[in-house]
C-alpha cells in the first residue's frame, strides 16, 4: 500500500511538444483518483509517467515515499489495465495472469492460489484454459483486471479501461471496479473521458486541461464549486449555461441583447465584465422566489428524455440556454417561460482569467428598494 | 440459368485440370524416366509409363553414385544439402529476427539509417557480391567446409524486412504490458514476440529452406572436395559428363530425390502455418 506524490513534473516529448507542464498532485494511500479532461490534455501521458512507460522530463514521482523516476515499470510495484486490454494472445488466461508472478519468481503453488482467488473474484474461473481470442470483450476486460489484481501491486493504473465496452457492460464493470477497489484498498489512478464514470468512481476527481490541473477535489466539490469556467463547463451534462455580462451600478446585465433575462441586483462585486454561470438543473421554470436570476425566455425546442425534459430556450448569445424541467413538462417551441435561479446556485467567473469569484449570497442579490432599472 | 452455371462449372474445372496437368507433366516425365533402363531413353521418344528399373536405378545412385561423372553417392550429397539448407534457413531466421527486434524495439542513434542500409542490400544481386565474398571467405580459411557454405549467405535483408513489418503490427501495449509484468527485453522477445511470430517463422523457413537447398553458384565456388558436394551440384555434374551421353535415367532418379526433401518440408510446415493463419491472434 502506498500513496503517490507527483512533484513539479513536466513532460516534453522528443519532438519538443510539452504535454505536461509543472504538475503536482498528491494521491493518498488507498484512494481512487480519476483524471478527466478533453482529448490530448495529457491524461495518458501522466499515467504513463507514473507507470514508467514514459520518461519524466523534470520533477519527481514517488510511490510509497520512494522516488521512482529511474525505475523500470516492472520495479515500480504497479499494475496497469490498458484500453485494448493488451492480453498476451498466445497464452491461456491462466498464463496471462501468471506471467507477471512467474517473472517475479513467485512459487508455483502461490501463483496457482493467487490466480484462482482473482478469477473467483472476477467470475471468470471457468475461462482459465481459454485464449484471449476465444472470449468476449467483457470477459477480456475482466482478465485484464485480473492480471492487475493477482500481482497485488501497491498501485493500479487504468487508461480508459471501459471505453471498448457497450454501454450496459460499461456500467456493470464500473460498479465492479469500484467494488474491487474498495475491497482491495489499492491506490488507483483512473483515466477516462466519460463524465459519469469519473463522477461515480472518483474519491478525488482531477480535471486536466492542456497539460495542467484545472482543479482537483471530490466530484461534488467540483460540481458545486468549479474553480474555473473550464471545469464548470466540463463537469455536468448538459454543460453549465454561461452568460457573459457586465456589472455596473450594483446590477448585473447580460451582454448585448438580453433575450428576456432581467438585470440582477448585485452588490459587493467590482464593476466590469463577468461571466455568470448557471446549471440547467438550477434554472427552474416558474416565478422568481426570493433573490436570484430571473427572466422570461422563448422556448426553441424541448427534449423529453423520460425522467426529465431538457428545454432549450433562446439565450442572449448564440448558444441556447438549457434548463432541466420535470419529465412531464410540456413546453412547446414558441412558448414563453418564466425562469428563475436562486442566488446561491449562481456562479461568477472572471472574464479574463476564467477563474471563479466567491459564490454569491442571497443578501448580495436582494433587490434594493427603489426604482427598478429600465431595460 | 442453372444449365449455364453447370456449363461454366465444367469449363472451369477443365481449365483447372489442364493447368494442374501442365505443372505436373514434367515431374511425371522425370519420374518415369528415372525408372527406365538407359537404352529406353536413347531412342528419342520419351516413354510415358514407368519402366521396371525403379529400385535398381535409385539404389545405385543412393549407394555408389557415379564415379565416371565424378559424383559421390547421392546420400552424401543429400546430407550435405540438408545441412546447408537447414543451416541457411535457421541462420537467416535467427539473425533477421534479432536484427528486426533491434530495429523496431530499441532506440539507438542512426536506427533508420541502419535499417535502410540493410534494406538497400536487397537491391544488390548475389552475383555482384560473390567475388568480394569469396575473397573474405578464403582469407578466413572457410573454403571447403560447412561454415563456408552457410555463413556467407546467412544475412537476409528480405527476412529482416518481413519481420520488421510484422513486429510493427504487434500492438505497442503488449510490450508495455510485458514491461509492467517485469519482463526484460530478452524475456519479452522470447516469451511473447517469438511465439507470436510462429506463423511467419514457419512460412519463412519453408521459403528459405528451398532457397538454401537450391543454392548452386555459391557451393560450386567454395567447395572443391567431393565430400562437400551438394545435390544440386551433383545433378549438374551428372549432366555435363565428358564425352558421353548422360545417363538420363540416373540423372532423373537423382532429380526426383533432390525434390523430395523440399516437398517434405512444405508438407510438414504447411500444417503449422495454415493453422497459424487460421487462428489469427494479435
Ligand atoms: N510520443 C509522442 N510524441 C509527441 N507528442 C505526443 C506523443 N504522445 C502524445 N503526444 C501529445 O501529447 C498530448 C497529450 O497526449 P495524451 O495521450 O496524454 O492525451 P490524452 O489526454 O490521453 O488524450 P485522449 O483522451 O485522447 O487519450 C497530445 O497533444 C499528444 O498529441
Ligand atoms: Mg489517452
XYZ file of C-alpha atoms and ligand atoms in Angstrom:
689
model
C 0.000 0.000 0.000
C 1.373 3.359 -0.938
C 0.400 6.852 -1.854
C 1.697 8.642 -4.932
C 3.360 12.027 -4.900
C 3.830 13.918 -8.125
C 6.085 16.880 -7.634
C 6.645 19.536 -10.289
C 6.551 17.027 -13.103
C 6.995 18.075 -16.706
C 6.895 16.046 -19.881
C 8.461 17.238 -23.079
C 8.217 14.733 -25.917
C 11.264 14.209 -28.123
C 9.628 16.316 -30.830
C 9.638 19.277 -28.426
C 5.964 19.155 -27.565
C 5.290 19.901 -23.915
C 2.484 17.572 -22.873
C 2.629 18.214 -19.111
C 3.793 21.426 -17.525
C 4.873 21.635 -13.905
C 2.236 19.381 -12.436
C 1.978 18.496 -8.765
C -0.536 16.158 -7.192
C -0.686 14.149 -4.015
C -2.633 10.915 -4.044
C -3.171 9.493 -0.561
C -2.826 5.792 0.104
C -5.863 3.740 -0.882
C -7.599 6.492 -2.786
C -9.078 6.253 -6.267
C -8.180 9.303 -8.289
C -9.832 9.892 -11.642
C -8.159 12.037 -14.272
C -10.549 13.628 -16.738
C -10.116 16.197 -19.419
C -10.538 16.740 -23.112
C -8.690 14.604 -25.621
C -4.994 15.442 -25.805
C -4.797 17.170 -22.422
C -2.104 14.788 -21.218
C -4.010 12.294 -19.075
C -2.416 9.236 -20.629
C 0.960 10.912 -20.603
C 0.737 11.497 -16.862
C -0.468 7.956 -16.217
C 2.286 6.501 -18.351
C 4.873 8.526 -16.483
C 3.616 7.046 -13.227
C 3.809 3.607 -14.849
C 7.319 4.217 -16.108
C 6.389 3.837 -19.763
C 7.377 7.437 -20.488
C 10.420 9.186 -19.133
C 9.951 12.121 -16.784
C 11.471 15.299 -18.224
C 11.545 17.180 -14.947
C 10.341 16.784 -11.378
C 9.827 13.673 -9.287
C 7.239 10.957 -8.966
C 7.335 8.864 -5.843
C 5.303 5.838 -4.928
C 5.147 4.948 -1.260
C 7.799 7.518 -0.467
C 10.290 6.044 -2.936
C 11.276 8.155 -5.938
C 10.643 6.007 -8.973
C 11.883 8.272 -11.790
C 14.633 5.899 -12.814
C 12.934 2.594 -12.090
C 11.705 0.225 -14.804
C 7.923 -0.307 -14.886
C 8.457 -3.805 -13.547
C 10.242 -2.450 -10.485
C 7.646 0.124 -9.524
C 5.155 -2.262 -7.980
C 2.312 -1.068 -10.164
C -0.183 -2.790 -12.444
C -1.875 -1.255 -15.448
C -5.078 -2.010 -17.316
C -4.963 -0.898 -20.931
C -7.768 0.337 -23.127
C -7.282 -2.532 -25.579
C -6.525 -4.922 -22.686
C -3.145 -5.945 -24.185
C -3.579 -9.579 -23.177
C -0.897 -11.930 -24.466
C -2.738 -13.525 -27.407
C -0.884 -16.823 -27.414
C -1.258 -17.536 -23.725
C -4.191 -19.029 -21.883
C -5.943 -16.899 -19.339
C -4.117 -18.706 -16.572
C -0.773 -17.932 -18.174
C -1.777 -14.352 -18.831
C -2.490 -13.886 -15.158
C 0.514 -15.871 -14.007
C 3.081 -14.271 -16.284
C 3.945 -11.337 -14.052
C 4.165 -13.554 -10.992
C 6.418 -16.038 -12.747
C 8.750 -13.237 -13.755
C 8.987 -12.394 -10.088
C 9.871 -15.960 -9.208
C 6.753 -16.471 -7.124
C 6.455 -20.113 -6.008
C 4.184 -22.225 -8.222
C 1.701 -23.098 -5.516
C 1.269 -19.459 -4.608
C 0.760 -18.450 -8.235
C -1.961 -21.036 -8.577
C -3.658 -19.896 -5.426
C -3.495 -16.201 -6.289
C -4.749 -16.718 -9.825
C -7.618 -18.771 -8.511
C -8.553 -16.121 -5.998
C -8.503 -13.440 -8.675
C -10.650 -15.346 -11.149
C -13.123 -16.176 -8.380
C -13.354 -12.503 -7.543
C -13.994 -11.614 -11.178
C -16.267 -14.522 -12.051
C -14.078 -15.892 -14.849
C -12.956 -19.091 -13.157
C -14.448 -21.223 -15.941
C -12.355 -19.477 -18.612
C -8.897 -20.304 -17.322
C -7.969 -22.553 -20.240
C -9.156 -20.238 -22.965
C -7.092 -17.944 -25.098
C -7.994 -14.249 -25.273
C -9.451 -14.519 -28.762
C -11.991 -17.058 -27.539
C -13.605 -14.549 -25.226
C -15.999 -11.627 -25.406
C -14.893 -8.051 -24.851
C -16.316 -8.017 -21.339
C -14.525 -11.206 -20.408
C -11.242 -9.901 -21.776
C -11.763 -6.793 -19.714
C -12.079 -8.954 -16.620
C -8.947 -10.856 -17.491
C -7.101 -7.576 -17.868
C -8.356 -6.606 -14.409
C -7.355 -9.999 -13.119
C -3.845 -9.583 -14.429
C -3.589 -6.408 -12.388
C -5.139 -7.910 -9.267
C -3.028 -11.089 -8.986
C 0.091 -9.045 -8.786
C -1.168 -7.370 -5.590
C 0.631 -4.168 -6.553
C 0.654 -1.021 -4.479
C -0.871 0.995 -7.330
C -3.440 0.273 -10.052
C -3.335 2.367 -13.193
C -6.277 2.376 -15.599
C -6.236 4.037 -19.014
C -9.811 4.224 -20.265
C -10.337 0.566 -19.461
C -14.035 0.541 -20.268
C -14.203 2.546 -23.452
C -14.305 -0.527 -25.698
C -17.378 -1.950 -23.979
C -21.036 -1.368 -24.757
C -22.995 0.977 -22.537
C -24.601 -1.637 -20.329
C -21.424 -3.586 -19.728
C -19.623 -0.375 -19.012
C -21.966 0.435 -16.153
C -21.623 -3.080 -14.818
C -17.832 -3.048 -14.945
C -17.731 0.419 -13.452
C -19.600 -0.798 -10.403
C -17.327 -3.801 -10.259
C -14.152 -1.747 -10.400
C -15.422 0.455 -7.626
C -16.282 -2.588 -5.528
C -12.888 -4.206 -6.118
C -11.037 -1.036 -5.346
C -12.957 -0.598 -2.099
C -12.287 -4.189 -1.185
C -8.573 -4.187 -2.033
C -7.949 -0.601 -0.891
C -5.248 -0.220 -3.515
C -4.253 3.286 -4.532
C -5.602 3.775 -8.069
C -5.314 6.275 -10.867
C -8.047 6.037 -13.452
C -8.128 7.913 -16.751
C -11.402 8.395 -18.567
C -13.270 10.934 -20.552
C -16.625 9.562 -19.606
C -18.077 12.037 -17.114
C -20.400 9.597 -15.477
C -17.541 7.183 -14.907
C -15.448 9.992 -13.495
C -18.130 11.264 -11.109
C -19.177 7.850 -9.824
C -15.742 6.291 -9.386
C -13.658 9.106 -8.049
C -12.680 9.723 -4.465
C -10.762 12.633 -5.914
C -11.559 13.973 -9.340
C -8.806 15.775 -11.210
C -9.774 17.876 -14.189
C -6.894 18.451 -16.580
C -6.585 20.875 -19.439
C -3.673 21.422 -21.772
C -1.156 19.666 -19.561
C -2.202 21.375 -16.334
C -4.512 20.531 -13.471
C -7.508 22.846 -13.596
C -8.961 21.637 -10.336
C -8.807 18.658 -8.028
C -11.350 17.732 -5.378
C -14.218 15.427 -4.619
C -16.662 15.099 -7.504
C -19.291 17.088 -5.615
C -16.822 19.849 -4.799
C -16.020 20.206 -8.463
C -19.669 20.144 -9.348
C -20.755 22.670 -6.741
C -17.737 24.933 -6.728
C -15.929 24.784 -10.052
C -12.777 26.879 -9.814
C -12.729 27.895 -13.474
C -15.010 28.290 -16.452
C -13.306 25.239 -17.934
C -14.197 22.984 -15.015
C -17.689 24.468 -14.819
C -18.443 23.581 -18.414
C -16.578 20.276 -18.334
C -18.323 18.763 -15.306
C -22.070 18.321 -15.649
C -24.183 17.397 -18.604
C -25.717 19.314 -20.249
C -22.993 21.836 -19.540
C -23.476 24.882 -17.339
C -25.093 27.846 -19.107
C -22.637 30.692 -19.403
C -23.869 34.283 -19.627
C -21.204 36.886 -20.329
C -22.278 40.212 -18.879
C -21.292 43.390 -17.116
C -21.534 44.520 -13.525
C -22.262 48.191 -13.142
C -24.140 50.382 -10.679
C -24.955 47.404 -8.457
C -26.552 45.414 -11.231
C -25.571 42.505 -13.440
C -26.742 42.799 -17.031
C -26.117 40.262 -19.779
C -24.091 41.487 -22.691
C -25.911 42.645 -25.801
C -29.481 41.518 -26.358
C -30.803 40.329 -23.009
C -33.289 37.913 -24.640
C -35.622 38.338 -21.709
C -33.174 37.973 -18.854
C -33.744 40.566 -16.169
C -30.923 42.659 -14.791
C -29.980 41.263 -11.407
C -29.152 43.300 -8.394
C -25.590 42.517 -7.460
C -23.677 44.124 -4.649
C -20.131 43.551 -3.464
C -18.779 42.728 -6.901
C -16.400 45.104 -8.618
C -17.700 46.812 -11.732
C -16.649 45.332 -15.037
C -17.244 42.323 -17.238
C -18.016 38.959 -15.643
C -19.378 35.606 -16.746
C -22.398 34.309 -14.905
C -22.902 30.577 -14.888
C -25.987 28.619 -14.006
C -26.510 24.887 -14.345
C -29.517 23.657 -16.327
C -30.791 21.830 -13.252
C -30.772 25.046 -11.214
C -32.734 27.053 -13.716
C -36.318 26.389 -12.678
C -39.476 27.108 -14.572
C -41.643 29.393 -12.500
C -41.821 32.824 -10.950
C -38.963 34.347 -9.017
C -38.894 33.187 -5.403
C -36.557 35.413 -3.453
C -33.268 36.713 -4.777
C -31.639 35.413 -7.928
C -31.570 35.452 -11.665
C -34.910 35.643 -13.411
C -36.170 36.093 -16.900
C -38.807 35.274 -19.425
C -37.487 33.111 -22.228
C -38.571 31.935 -25.631
C -38.621 28.117 -25.981
C -36.813 26.834 -29.080
C -37.225 23.124 -28.540
C -37.699 20.559 -25.842
C -36.301 17.074 -25.473
C -38.190 14.740 -23.193
C -35.795 12.022 -22.058
C -38.005 10.239 -19.587
C -37.156 11.282 -16.068
C -36.673 14.853 -17.176
C -37.142 17.163 -20.104
C -34.401 19.342 -21.484
C -35.822 22.663 -22.579
C -33.766 24.768 -24.978
C -34.535 28.475 -24.807
C -33.268 31.371 -26.793
C -30.316 32.843 -24.913
C -28.538 36.166 -25.127
C -25.638 34.834 -27.175
C -25.630 32.313 -29.964
C -25.900 29.373 -27.564
C -29.293 28.352 -26.287
C -29.991 28.411 -22.587
C -30.741 24.922 -21.413
C -32.909 24.090 -18.476
C -33.914 20.828 -16.906
C -37.633 20.540 -16.322
C -39.706 17.713 -14.879
C -40.266 14.665 -17.038
C -43.879 15.511 -17.755
C -43.209 19.150 -18.621
C -44.931 20.149 -21.832
C -43.176 23.170 -23.178
C -43.641 23.688 -26.870
C -41.421 25.589 -29.253
C -42.681 29.152 -29.324
C -43.906 29.153 -25.716
C -42.648 31.776 -23.325
C -41.475 30.504 -19.939
C -40.621 32.288 -16.740
C -37.359 31.001 -15.353
C -35.589 31.565 -12.108
C -32.326 30.502 -10.490
C -31.742 31.260 -6.797
C -28.706 33.360 -5.963
C -26.835 30.600 -4.160
C -26.950 28.496 -7.316
C -25.216 31.087 -9.450
C -21.519 31.100 -10.327
C -19.497 34.185 -11.193
C -16.296 33.973 -13.209
C -13.674 36.495 -14.162
C -13.949 37.149 -17.891
C -10.196 37.497 -18.344
C -8.808 34.634 -16.321
C -11.864 32.371 -16.258
C -11.390 31.950 -12.520
C -14.336 31.695 -10.184
C -15.219 34.610 -7.930
C -16.595 33.988 -4.449
C -20.063 32.401 -4.503
C -22.974 34.769 -4.185
C -25.180 35.003 -1.173
C -28.798 35.943 -1.210
C -28.003 39.225 0.504
C -25.906 40.411 -2.418
C -28.703 39.985 -4.872
C -31.667 41.205 -2.868
C -33.298 43.873 -4.926
C -32.671 47.271 -3.483
C -35.908 49.054 -2.720
C -36.433 51.930 -5.012
C -36.870 52.444 -8.701
C -36.180 49.432 -10.874
C -33.659 49.888 -13.635
C -35.173 50.332 -17.025
C -34.270 47.630 -19.531
C -29.519 -20.036 -65.892
C -28.903 -23.237 -63.965
C -27.788 -25.013 -67.132
C -25.458 -22.161 -67.830
C -23.954 -22.342 -64.398
C -23.255 -26.079 -64.849
C -21.541 -25.417 -68.102
C -19.373 -22.761 -66.506
C -18.549 -25.095 -63.656
C -17.428 -27.794 -66.021
C -15.440 -25.372 -68.094
C -13.749 -24.037 -65.003
C -12.807 -27.480 -63.809
C -11.462 -28.490 -67.189
C -9.341 -25.384 -67.210
C -8.004 -26.054 -63.741
C -7.276 -29.690 -64.504
C -5.408 -28.589 -67.574
C -3.340 -26.157 -65.554
C -2.531 -28.815 -62.991
C -1.554 -31.253 -65.744
C 0.716 -28.648 -67.239
C 2.561 -28.251 -63.965
C 2.673 -31.929 -63.095
C 3.668 -33.243 -66.509
C 7.408 -32.509 -66.371
C 7.579 -34.010 -62.887
C 5.840 -37.120 -64.168
C 8.220 -37.395 -67.086
C 11.167 -37.092 -64.717
C 9.764 -39.833 -62.536
C 9.039 -42.108 -65.498
C 12.487 -41.552 -66.908
C 14.060 -42.455 -63.585
C 12.501 -45.915 -63.772
C 13.762 -46.845 -67.258
C 16.918 -48.542 -68.413
C 19.337 -46.249 -70.244
C 18.501 -47.630 -73.691
C 14.832 -46.721 -73.433
C 15.729 -43.046 -73.221
C 18.156 -43.082 -76.132
C 15.520 -43.958 -78.685
C 14.273 -40.400 -78.991
C 10.705 -40.949 -77.800
C 10.108 -40.404 -74.144
C 8.076 -43.195 -72.552
C 5.047 -42.083 -70.550
C 4.636 -45.131 -68.356
C 7.077 -46.242 -65.649
C 9.607 -48.884 -66.535
C 10.933 -51.723 -64.387
C 14.248 -50.339 -63.097
C 12.924 -48.182 -60.293
C 14.657 -49.926 -57.416
C 17.819 -50.638 -59.303
C 18.350 -47.065 -60.505
C 17.646 -45.489 -57.155
C 19.727 -47.844 -55.077
C 22.609 -47.469 -57.467
C 22.614 -43.710 -57.170
C 21.988 -43.654 -53.440
C 24.731 -46.110 -52.615
C 27.571 -45.810 -55.074
C 26.928 -42.711 -57.103
C 28.513 -42.390 -60.494
C 32.231 -42.267 -60.328
C 32.593 -41.784 -64.067
C 30.860 -38.437 -63.756
C 32.743 -37.533 -60.604
C 29.614 -37.688 -58.486
C 29.761 -39.145 -54.993
C 26.834 -41.217 -53.681
C 23.597 -39.267 -53.586
C 23.040 -39.973 -49.919
C 26.150 -37.989 -49.111
C 25.123 -35.104 -51.326
C 21.598 -35.124 -49.888
C 23.115 -34.937 -46.446
C 25.309 -32.007 -47.440
C 22.393 -30.182 -48.998
C 20.296 -30.781 -45.922
C 22.950 -29.399 -43.602
C 23.438 -26.398 -45.842
C 19.733 -25.683 -46.352
C 18.811 -26.046 -42.690
C 21.850 -24.027 -41.696
C 20.965 -21.232 -44.063
C 17.262 -21.199 -43.171
C 17.774 -21.307 -39.416
C 20.665 -18.872 -39.561
C 18.789 -16.364 -41.684
C 15.752 -16.559 -39.424
C 17.693 -16.167 -36.196
C 19.770 -13.277 -37.486
C 16.931 -11.395 -39.102
C 14.669 -11.885 -36.072
C 17.313 -10.318 -33.874
C 18.050 -7.546 -36.335
C 14.368 -6.705 -36.762
C 13.853 -6.796 -32.991
C 16.660 -4.307 -32.511
C 15.377 -2.032 -35.247
C 11.767 -1.987 -34.098
C 12.056 -2.046 -30.308
C 15.220 -0.170 -29.455
C 16.029 3.481 -29.842
C 19.630 3.964 -30.851
C 21.441 6.511 -32.992
C 21.140 6.056 -36.767
C 18.419 3.478 -36.330
C 16.600 4.408 -39.507
C 19.811 4.743 -41.430
C 20.826 1.258 -40.407
C 17.501 -0.156 -41.431
C 17.696 1.441 -44.849
C 21.252 0.268 -45.281
C 20.077 -3.271 -44.680
C 17.162 -2.693 -46.984
C 19.350 -1.412 -49.791
C 21.396 -4.609 -49.821
C 18.226 -6.183 -51.209
C 18.969 -4.328 -54.398
C 22.334 -5.990 -54.895
C 22.153 -9.272 -56.773
C 24.159 -12.169 -55.334
C 26.478 -12.258 -58.357
C 27.712 -8.762 -57.637
C 28.799 -9.684 -54.141
C 30.200 -13.061 -54.952
C 33.826 -12.160 -55.682
C 34.437 -9.981 -52.628
C 32.602 -12.530 -50.516
C 34.808 -15.293 -51.888
C 37.860 -13.276 -51.029
C 36.707 -12.782 -47.457
C 35.749 -16.417 -47.019
C 39.050 -17.554 -48.473
C 41.117 -15.359 -46.209
C 39.122 -16.566 -43.209
C 40.049 -20.101 -44.152
C 36.456 -21.178 -44.608
C 36.830 -22.683 -48.057
C 35.766 -26.257 -48.347
C 33.818 -26.636 -45.149
C 30.267 -26.209 -43.961
C 30.769 -22.808 -42.408
C 31.992 -21.554 -45.784
C 28.853 -22.926 -47.380
C 26.488 -21.446 -44.839
C 27.833 -18.349 -43.112
C 28.314 -16.020 -46.099
C 24.662 -16.321 -47.144
C 23.214 -16.161 -43.673
C 22.263 -12.483 -43.534
C 18.903 -11.762 -45.072
C 17.558 -8.321 -45.821
C 14.274 -9.799 -47.023
C 13.639 -11.699 -43.819
C 14.715 -8.737 -41.707
C 12.328 -6.559 -43.616
C 9.443 -9.013 -43.244
C 9.982 -9.433 -39.506
C 10.255 -5.700 -39.087
C 6.920 -5.229 -40.811
C 5.384 -7.917 -38.645
C 6.774 -6.519 -35.400
C 5.387 -3.122 -36.267
C 1.872 -4.580 -36.399
C 2.201 -6.027 -32.891
C 0.395 -3.573 -30.598
C 2.787 -1.491 -28.533
C 0.723 -2.181 -25.442
C 1.860 -5.801 -25.466
C 5.417 -4.697 -24.954
C 4.318 -2.246 -22.291
C 2.217 -4.846 -20.513
C 5.207 -7.175 -20.508
C 7.441 -4.469 -19.094
C 4.953 -3.865 -16.315
C 4.842 -7.610 -15.743
C 8.553 -7.381 -15.093
C 9.806 -8.893 -18.340
C 13.092 -7.511 -19.623
C 13.880 -7.149 -23.326
C 15.069 -10.736 -23.747
C 12.151 -12.192 -21.864
C 9.686 -10.181 -23.920
C 11.356 -11.383 -27.091
C 11.406 -14.988 -26.016
C 8.051 -15.255 -24.231
C 5.887 -13.040 -26.375
C 7.339 -11.857 -29.648
C 8.725 -15.208 -30.704
C 5.522 -17.211 -30.112
C 3.570 -14.528 -31.944
C 5.949 -14.782 -34.909
C 5.484 -18.548 -35.152
C 3.455 -18.384 -38.336
C 5.864 -16.022 -40.005
C 8.809 -18.101 -38.959
C 7.245 -21.264 -40.361
C 6.444 -19.627 -43.681
C 9.880 -18.092 -43.948
C 11.533 -21.348 -43.010
C 9.898 -23.076 -45.969
C 10.920 -20.346 -48.368
C 14.444 -20.076 -47.044
C 14.933 -23.829 -46.867
C 14.096 -24.144 -50.540
C 16.307 -21.174 -51.286
C 19.173 -22.826 -49.431
C 18.510 -26.215 -50.978
C 18.639 -24.754 -54.447
C 21.901 -22.864 -53.930
C 24.129 -23.646 -56.874
C 26.624 -20.974 -57.699
C 27.982 -20.392 -54.223
C 28.591 -24.066 -53.280
C 30.177 -24.576 -56.683
C 32.670 -21.833 -55.954
C 33.622 -22.554 -52.360
C 33.824 -26.343 -52.436
C 36.443 -28.420 -54.134
C 36.248 -31.570 -52.054
C 33.767 -34.200 -53.230
C 32.691 -34.747 -49.660
C 31.037 -31.344 -49.654
C 29.182 -31.513 -52.949
C 25.547 -30.656 -52.680
C 22.805 -32.437 -54.562
C 22.162 -29.583 -56.981
C 25.830 -29.512 -57.916
C 25.678 -33.282 -58.285
C 22.892 -33.154 -60.823
C 24.860 -30.667 -62.836
C 27.924 -32.904 -62.746
C 25.931 -35.905 -63.926
C 24.603 -33.985 -66.892
C 27.866 -32.489 -68.049
C 29.712 -35.802 -68.094
C 32.507 -35.623 -70.643
C 32.438 -37.401 -73.984
C 29.378 -39.493 -73.363
C 25.613 -39.333 -73.384
C 24.440 -38.588 -69.863
C 22.642 -41.449 -68.216
C 19.304 -39.763 -68.176
C 17.608 -42.413 -66.147
C 20.102 -41.916 -63.337
C 20.043 -38.150 -63.640
C 16.302 -38.222 -63.290
C 16.473 -40.534 -60.285
C 18.796 -38.019 -58.672
C 16.491 -35.161 -59.579
C 13.468 -36.872 -58.090
C 15.331 -37.492 -54.880
C 16.556 -33.907 -54.816
C 12.924 -32.797 -54.971
C 11.754 -34.888 -52.058
C 13.176 -33.010 -49.031
C 11.727 -29.619 -50.001
C 8.379 -31.269 -50.615
C 8.580 -32.959 -47.255
C 9.364 -29.647 -45.581
C 6.422 -27.950 -47.251
C 4.043 -30.706 -46.245
C 5.270 -30.737 -42.671
C 5.390 -26.980 -42.185
C 2.178 -26.323 -44.025
C 0.177 -27.741 -41.146
C 1.903 -25.326 -38.819
C 1.446 -22.187 -40.790
C -2.019 -22.844 -42.106
C -3.101 -23.483 -38.558
C -1.336 -20.303 -37.569
C -3.011 -18.295 -40.275
C -6.459 -19.549 -39.345
C -6.224 -18.598 -35.712
C -5.062 -15.055 -36.326
C -4.063 -13.781 -32.986
C -2.843 -10.429 -32.011
N 5.018 10.189 -28.462
C 4.564 11.445 -28.558
N 5.282 12.401 -29.188
C 4.831 13.655 -29.273
N 3.664 14.081 -28.767
C 2.886 13.186 -28.148
C 3.291 11.821 -28.013
N 2.314 11.164 -27.343
C 1.360 12.074 -27.087
N 1.692 13.287 -27.567
C 0.916 14.525 -27.447
O 0.783 14.815 -26.081
C -0.517 15.308 -25.797
C -1.138 14.509 -24.695
O -1.346 13.193 -25.134
P -2.099 12.141 -24.241
O -2.050 10.848 -24.938
O -1.558 12.185 -22.878
O -3.571 12.697 -24.266
P -4.860 12.159 -23.503
O -5.254 13.179 -22.529
O -4.629 10.797 -23.011
O -5.920 12.151 -24.684
P -7.039 11.075 -25.020
O -8.192 11.381 -24.147
O -7.347 11.341 -26.452
O -6.455 9.724 -24.800
C -1.292 15.245 -27.099
O -1.362 16.537 -27.631
C -0.474 14.350 -27.977
O -0.566 14.758 -29.308
Mg -5.276 8.810 -23.574
